[in-house]
PDB file of C-alpha atoms in Angstrom:
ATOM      1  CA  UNK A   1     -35.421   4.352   1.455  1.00  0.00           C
ATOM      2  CA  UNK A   2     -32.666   2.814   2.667  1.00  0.00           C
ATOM      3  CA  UNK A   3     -31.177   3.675   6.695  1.00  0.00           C
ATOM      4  CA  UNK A   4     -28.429   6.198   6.635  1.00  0.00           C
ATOM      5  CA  UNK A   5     -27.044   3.496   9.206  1.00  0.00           C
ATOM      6  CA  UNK A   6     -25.744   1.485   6.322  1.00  0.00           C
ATOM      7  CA  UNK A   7     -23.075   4.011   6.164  1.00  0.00           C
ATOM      8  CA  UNK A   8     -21.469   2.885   8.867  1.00  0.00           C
ATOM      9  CA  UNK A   9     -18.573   0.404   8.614  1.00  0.00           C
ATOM     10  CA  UNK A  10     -16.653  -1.571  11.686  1.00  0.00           C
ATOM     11  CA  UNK A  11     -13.257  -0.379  11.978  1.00  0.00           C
ATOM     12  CA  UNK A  12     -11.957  -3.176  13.532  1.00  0.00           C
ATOM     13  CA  UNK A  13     -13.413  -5.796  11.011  1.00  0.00           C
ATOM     14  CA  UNK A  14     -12.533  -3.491   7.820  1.00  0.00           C
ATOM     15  CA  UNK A  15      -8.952  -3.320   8.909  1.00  0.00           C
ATOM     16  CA  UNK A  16      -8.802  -7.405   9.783  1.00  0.00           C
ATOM     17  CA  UNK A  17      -9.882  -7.654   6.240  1.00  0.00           C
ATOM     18  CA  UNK A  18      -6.650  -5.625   4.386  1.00  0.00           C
ATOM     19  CA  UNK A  19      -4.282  -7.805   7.261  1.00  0.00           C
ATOM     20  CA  UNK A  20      -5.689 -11.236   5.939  1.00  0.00           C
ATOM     21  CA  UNK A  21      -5.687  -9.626   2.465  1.00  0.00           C
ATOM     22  CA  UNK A  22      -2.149  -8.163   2.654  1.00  0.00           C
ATOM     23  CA  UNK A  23      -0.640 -11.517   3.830  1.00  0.00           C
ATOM     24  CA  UNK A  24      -0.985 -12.898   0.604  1.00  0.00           C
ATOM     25  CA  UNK A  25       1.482 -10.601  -0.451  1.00  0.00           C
ATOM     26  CA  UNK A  26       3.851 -10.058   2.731  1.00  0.00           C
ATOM     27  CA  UNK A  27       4.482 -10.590   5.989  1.00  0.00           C
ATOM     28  CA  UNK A  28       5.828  -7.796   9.231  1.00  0.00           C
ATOM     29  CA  UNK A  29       9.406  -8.579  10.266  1.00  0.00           C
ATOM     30  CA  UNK A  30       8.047  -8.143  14.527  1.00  0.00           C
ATOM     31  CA  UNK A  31      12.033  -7.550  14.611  1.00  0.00           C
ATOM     32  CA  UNK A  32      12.785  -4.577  12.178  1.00  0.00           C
ATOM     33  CA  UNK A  33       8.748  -3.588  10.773  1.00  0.00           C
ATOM     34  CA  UNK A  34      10.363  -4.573   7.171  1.00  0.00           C
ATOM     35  CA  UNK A  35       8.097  -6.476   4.940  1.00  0.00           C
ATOM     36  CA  UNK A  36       9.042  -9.718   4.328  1.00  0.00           C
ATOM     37  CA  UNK A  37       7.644 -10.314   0.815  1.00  0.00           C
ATOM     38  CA  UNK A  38       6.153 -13.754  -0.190  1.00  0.00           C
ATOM     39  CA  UNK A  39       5.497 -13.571  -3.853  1.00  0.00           C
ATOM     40  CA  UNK A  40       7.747 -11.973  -6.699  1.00  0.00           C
ATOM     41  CA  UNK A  41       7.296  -8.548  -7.003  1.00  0.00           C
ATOM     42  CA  UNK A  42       8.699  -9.097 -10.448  1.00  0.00           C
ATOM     43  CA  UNK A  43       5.237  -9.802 -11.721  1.00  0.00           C
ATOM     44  CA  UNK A  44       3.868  -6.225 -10.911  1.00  0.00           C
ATOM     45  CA  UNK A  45       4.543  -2.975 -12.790  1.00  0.00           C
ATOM     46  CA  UNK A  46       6.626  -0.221 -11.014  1.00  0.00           C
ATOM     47  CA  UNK A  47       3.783   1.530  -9.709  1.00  0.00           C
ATOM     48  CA  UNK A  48       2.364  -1.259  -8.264  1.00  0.00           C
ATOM     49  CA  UNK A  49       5.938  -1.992  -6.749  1.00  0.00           C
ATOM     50  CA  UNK A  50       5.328   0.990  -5.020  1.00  0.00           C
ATOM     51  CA  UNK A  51       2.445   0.552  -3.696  1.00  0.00           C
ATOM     52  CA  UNK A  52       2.838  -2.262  -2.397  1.00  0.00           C
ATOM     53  CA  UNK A  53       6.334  -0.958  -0.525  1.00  0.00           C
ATOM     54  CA  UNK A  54       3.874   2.159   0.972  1.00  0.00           C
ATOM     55  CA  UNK A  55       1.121  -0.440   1.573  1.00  0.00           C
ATOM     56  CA  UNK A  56       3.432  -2.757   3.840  1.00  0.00           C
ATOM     57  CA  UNK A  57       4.479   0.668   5.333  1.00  0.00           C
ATOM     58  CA  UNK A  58       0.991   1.532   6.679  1.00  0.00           C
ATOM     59  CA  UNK A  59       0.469  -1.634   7.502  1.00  0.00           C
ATOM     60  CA  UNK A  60       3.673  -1.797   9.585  1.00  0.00           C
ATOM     61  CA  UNK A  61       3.000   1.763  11.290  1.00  0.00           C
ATOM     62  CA  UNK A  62      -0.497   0.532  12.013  1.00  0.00           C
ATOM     63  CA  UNK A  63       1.306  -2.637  13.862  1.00  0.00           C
ATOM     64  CA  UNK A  64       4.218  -0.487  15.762  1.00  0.00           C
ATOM     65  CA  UNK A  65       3.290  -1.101  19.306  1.00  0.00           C
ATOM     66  CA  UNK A  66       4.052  -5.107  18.304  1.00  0.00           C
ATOM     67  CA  UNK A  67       7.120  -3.977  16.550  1.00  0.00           C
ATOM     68  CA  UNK A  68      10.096  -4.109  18.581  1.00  0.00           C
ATOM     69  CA  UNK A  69      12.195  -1.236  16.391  1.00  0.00           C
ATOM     70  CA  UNK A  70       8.283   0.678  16.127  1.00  0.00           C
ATOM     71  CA  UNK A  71       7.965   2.162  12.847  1.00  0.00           C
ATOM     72  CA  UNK A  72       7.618   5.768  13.359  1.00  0.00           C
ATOM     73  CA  UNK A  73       5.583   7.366  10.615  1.00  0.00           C
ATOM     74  CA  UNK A  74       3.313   5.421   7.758  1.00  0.00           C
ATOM     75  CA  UNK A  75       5.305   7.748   4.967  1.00  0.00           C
ATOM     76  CA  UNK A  76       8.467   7.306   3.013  1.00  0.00           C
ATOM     77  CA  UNK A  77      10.595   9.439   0.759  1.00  0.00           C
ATOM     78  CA  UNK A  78      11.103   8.794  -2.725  1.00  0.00           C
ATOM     79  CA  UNK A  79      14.906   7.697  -1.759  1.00  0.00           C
ATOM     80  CA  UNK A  80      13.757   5.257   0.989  1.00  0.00           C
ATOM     81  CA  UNK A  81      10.844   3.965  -1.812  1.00  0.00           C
ATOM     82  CA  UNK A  82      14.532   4.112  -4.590  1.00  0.00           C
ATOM     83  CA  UNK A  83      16.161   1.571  -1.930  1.00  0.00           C
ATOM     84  CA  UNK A  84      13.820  -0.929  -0.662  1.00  0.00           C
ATOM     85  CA  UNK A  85      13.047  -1.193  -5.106  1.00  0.00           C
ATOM     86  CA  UNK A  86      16.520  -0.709  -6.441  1.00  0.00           C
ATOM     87  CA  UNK A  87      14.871   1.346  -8.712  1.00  0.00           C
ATOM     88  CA  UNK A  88      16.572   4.647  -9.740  1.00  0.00           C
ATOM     89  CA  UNK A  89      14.729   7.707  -7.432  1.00  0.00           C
ATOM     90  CA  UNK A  90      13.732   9.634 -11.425  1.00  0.00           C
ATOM     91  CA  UNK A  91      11.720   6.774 -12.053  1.00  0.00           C
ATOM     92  CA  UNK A  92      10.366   6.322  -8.489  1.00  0.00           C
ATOM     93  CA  UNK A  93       9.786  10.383  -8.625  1.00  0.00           C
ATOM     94  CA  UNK A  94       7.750  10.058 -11.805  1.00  0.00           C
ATOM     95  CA  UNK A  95       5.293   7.043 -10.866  1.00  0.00           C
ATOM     96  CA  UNK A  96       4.293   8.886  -7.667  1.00  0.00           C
ATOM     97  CA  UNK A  97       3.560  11.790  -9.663  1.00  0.00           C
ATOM     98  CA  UNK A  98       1.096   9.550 -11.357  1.00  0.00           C
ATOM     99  CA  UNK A  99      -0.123   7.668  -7.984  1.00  0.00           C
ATOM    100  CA  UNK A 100      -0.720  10.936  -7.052  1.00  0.00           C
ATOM    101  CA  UNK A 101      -2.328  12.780  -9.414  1.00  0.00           C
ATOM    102  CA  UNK A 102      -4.694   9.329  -9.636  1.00  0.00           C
ATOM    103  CA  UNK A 103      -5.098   9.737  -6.079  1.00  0.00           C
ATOM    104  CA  UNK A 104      -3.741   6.073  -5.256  1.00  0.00           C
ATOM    105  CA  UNK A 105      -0.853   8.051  -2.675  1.00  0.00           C
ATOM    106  CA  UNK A 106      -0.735  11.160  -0.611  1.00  0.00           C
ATOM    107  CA  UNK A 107       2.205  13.654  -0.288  1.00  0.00           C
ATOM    108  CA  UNK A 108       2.816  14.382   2.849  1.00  0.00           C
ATOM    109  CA  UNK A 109       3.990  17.755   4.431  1.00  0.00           C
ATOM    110  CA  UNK A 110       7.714  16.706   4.240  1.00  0.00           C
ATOM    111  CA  UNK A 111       8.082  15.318   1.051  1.00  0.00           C
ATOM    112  CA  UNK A 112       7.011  11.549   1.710  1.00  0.00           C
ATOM    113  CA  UNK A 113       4.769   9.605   0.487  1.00  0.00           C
ATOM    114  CA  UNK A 114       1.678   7.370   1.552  1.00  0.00           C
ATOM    115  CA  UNK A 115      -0.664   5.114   0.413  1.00  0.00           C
ATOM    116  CA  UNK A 116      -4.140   7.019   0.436  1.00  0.00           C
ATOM    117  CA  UNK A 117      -6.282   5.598   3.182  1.00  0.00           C
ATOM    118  CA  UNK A 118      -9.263   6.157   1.135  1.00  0.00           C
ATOM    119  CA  UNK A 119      -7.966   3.601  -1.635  1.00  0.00           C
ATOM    120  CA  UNK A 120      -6.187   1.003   0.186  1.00  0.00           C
ATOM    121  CA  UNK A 121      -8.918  -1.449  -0.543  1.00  0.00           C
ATOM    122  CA  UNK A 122      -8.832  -0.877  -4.024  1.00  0.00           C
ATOM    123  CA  UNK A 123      -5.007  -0.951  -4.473  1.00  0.00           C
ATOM    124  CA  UNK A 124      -4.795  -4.529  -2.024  1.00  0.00           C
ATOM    125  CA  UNK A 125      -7.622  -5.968  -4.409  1.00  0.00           C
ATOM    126  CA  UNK A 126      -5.754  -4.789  -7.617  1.00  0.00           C
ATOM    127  CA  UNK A 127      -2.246  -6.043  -6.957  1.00  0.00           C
ATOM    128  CA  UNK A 128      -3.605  -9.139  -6.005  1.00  0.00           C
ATOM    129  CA  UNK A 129      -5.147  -9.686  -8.985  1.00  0.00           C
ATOM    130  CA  UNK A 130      -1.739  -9.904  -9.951  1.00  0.00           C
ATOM    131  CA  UNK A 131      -0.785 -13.345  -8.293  1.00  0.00           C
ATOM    132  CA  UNK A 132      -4.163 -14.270  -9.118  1.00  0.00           C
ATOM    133  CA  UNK A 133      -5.962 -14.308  -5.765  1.00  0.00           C
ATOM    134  CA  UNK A 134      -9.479 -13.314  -6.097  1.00  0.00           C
ATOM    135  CA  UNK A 135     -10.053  -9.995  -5.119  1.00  0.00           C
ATOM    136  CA  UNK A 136     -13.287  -8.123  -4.343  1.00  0.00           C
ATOM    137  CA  UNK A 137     -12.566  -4.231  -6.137  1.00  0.00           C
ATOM    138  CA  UNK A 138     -11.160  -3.378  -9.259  1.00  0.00           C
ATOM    139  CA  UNK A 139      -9.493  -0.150  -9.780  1.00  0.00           C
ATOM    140  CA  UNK A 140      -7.285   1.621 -12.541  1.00  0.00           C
ATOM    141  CA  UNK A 141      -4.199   1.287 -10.807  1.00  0.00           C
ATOM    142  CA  UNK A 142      -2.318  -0.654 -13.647  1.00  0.00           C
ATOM    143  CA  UNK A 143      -3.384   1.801 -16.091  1.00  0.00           C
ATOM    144  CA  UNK A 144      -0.691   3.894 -14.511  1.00  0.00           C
ATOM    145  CA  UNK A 145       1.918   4.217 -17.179  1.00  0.00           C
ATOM    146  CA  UNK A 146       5.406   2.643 -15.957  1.00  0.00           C
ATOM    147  CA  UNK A 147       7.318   5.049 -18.557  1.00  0.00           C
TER     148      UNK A 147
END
């Protein structure tokens, strides 16, 4: 019988793991808390556009005290998500619908959006797959239909 202890899981070292992770894929503007993208986004379905865009925001909430403009909430609207992907807000609408209902993002009380904390593992690991840099989880993420 194994210890109930294994349950337990370092903060501190989990979330060092997404930051090394998550610079494969973009860096913090310590200006503006803007990702600053280092590989082409064109290689990744919409869906995983956008969750990489709420995945950079979490990151960059997480980071605010370093910010100099702090990033005041880890959520963003469907507009916001429309602008950063000059993507037209129907089609942004419609993939979080999906995200959602796959439980990949969260509505928030306000009509935002954010990545689910539970799955941000999963969703790092599976657009990196993406650019080919081995991940360590698998999910279903690019099942997600881009309609």
């Amino acid at each position: 019988m194994k210890s109930l202890e294994e349950l337990l899981i370092d903060e501190k070292e989990y979330f060092e793991n997404l930051v090394k992770k998550a610079t494969k894929l973009f860096r913090i503007g310590r200006e503006t808390g803007e990702p600053i993208y280092t590989v082409n986004l064109s290689k990744l379905t919409l869906s995983e556009r956008i969750i990489t865009v709420l995945l950079a925001r979490f990151l960059a909430y997480k980071l605010s005290s370093k910010i100099l403009n702090p990033i005041n909430s880890e959520d963003l609207s469907p507009e916001e998500i429309s602008a950063k992907l000059g993507v037209d807000r129907k089609q942004i609408s419609a993939r979080l619908t999906e995200l959602k209902r796959k439980g990949y993002v969260e509505l928030t009380s306000r009509g935002r959006y954010k990545i689910s904390p539970i799955n941000v593992a999963v969703v790092l690991d599976n657009v990196l797959k993406k650019f080919e840099v081995s991940p360590t989880l698998t999910s279903d993420l690019e099942n997600v239909e881009d309609g």
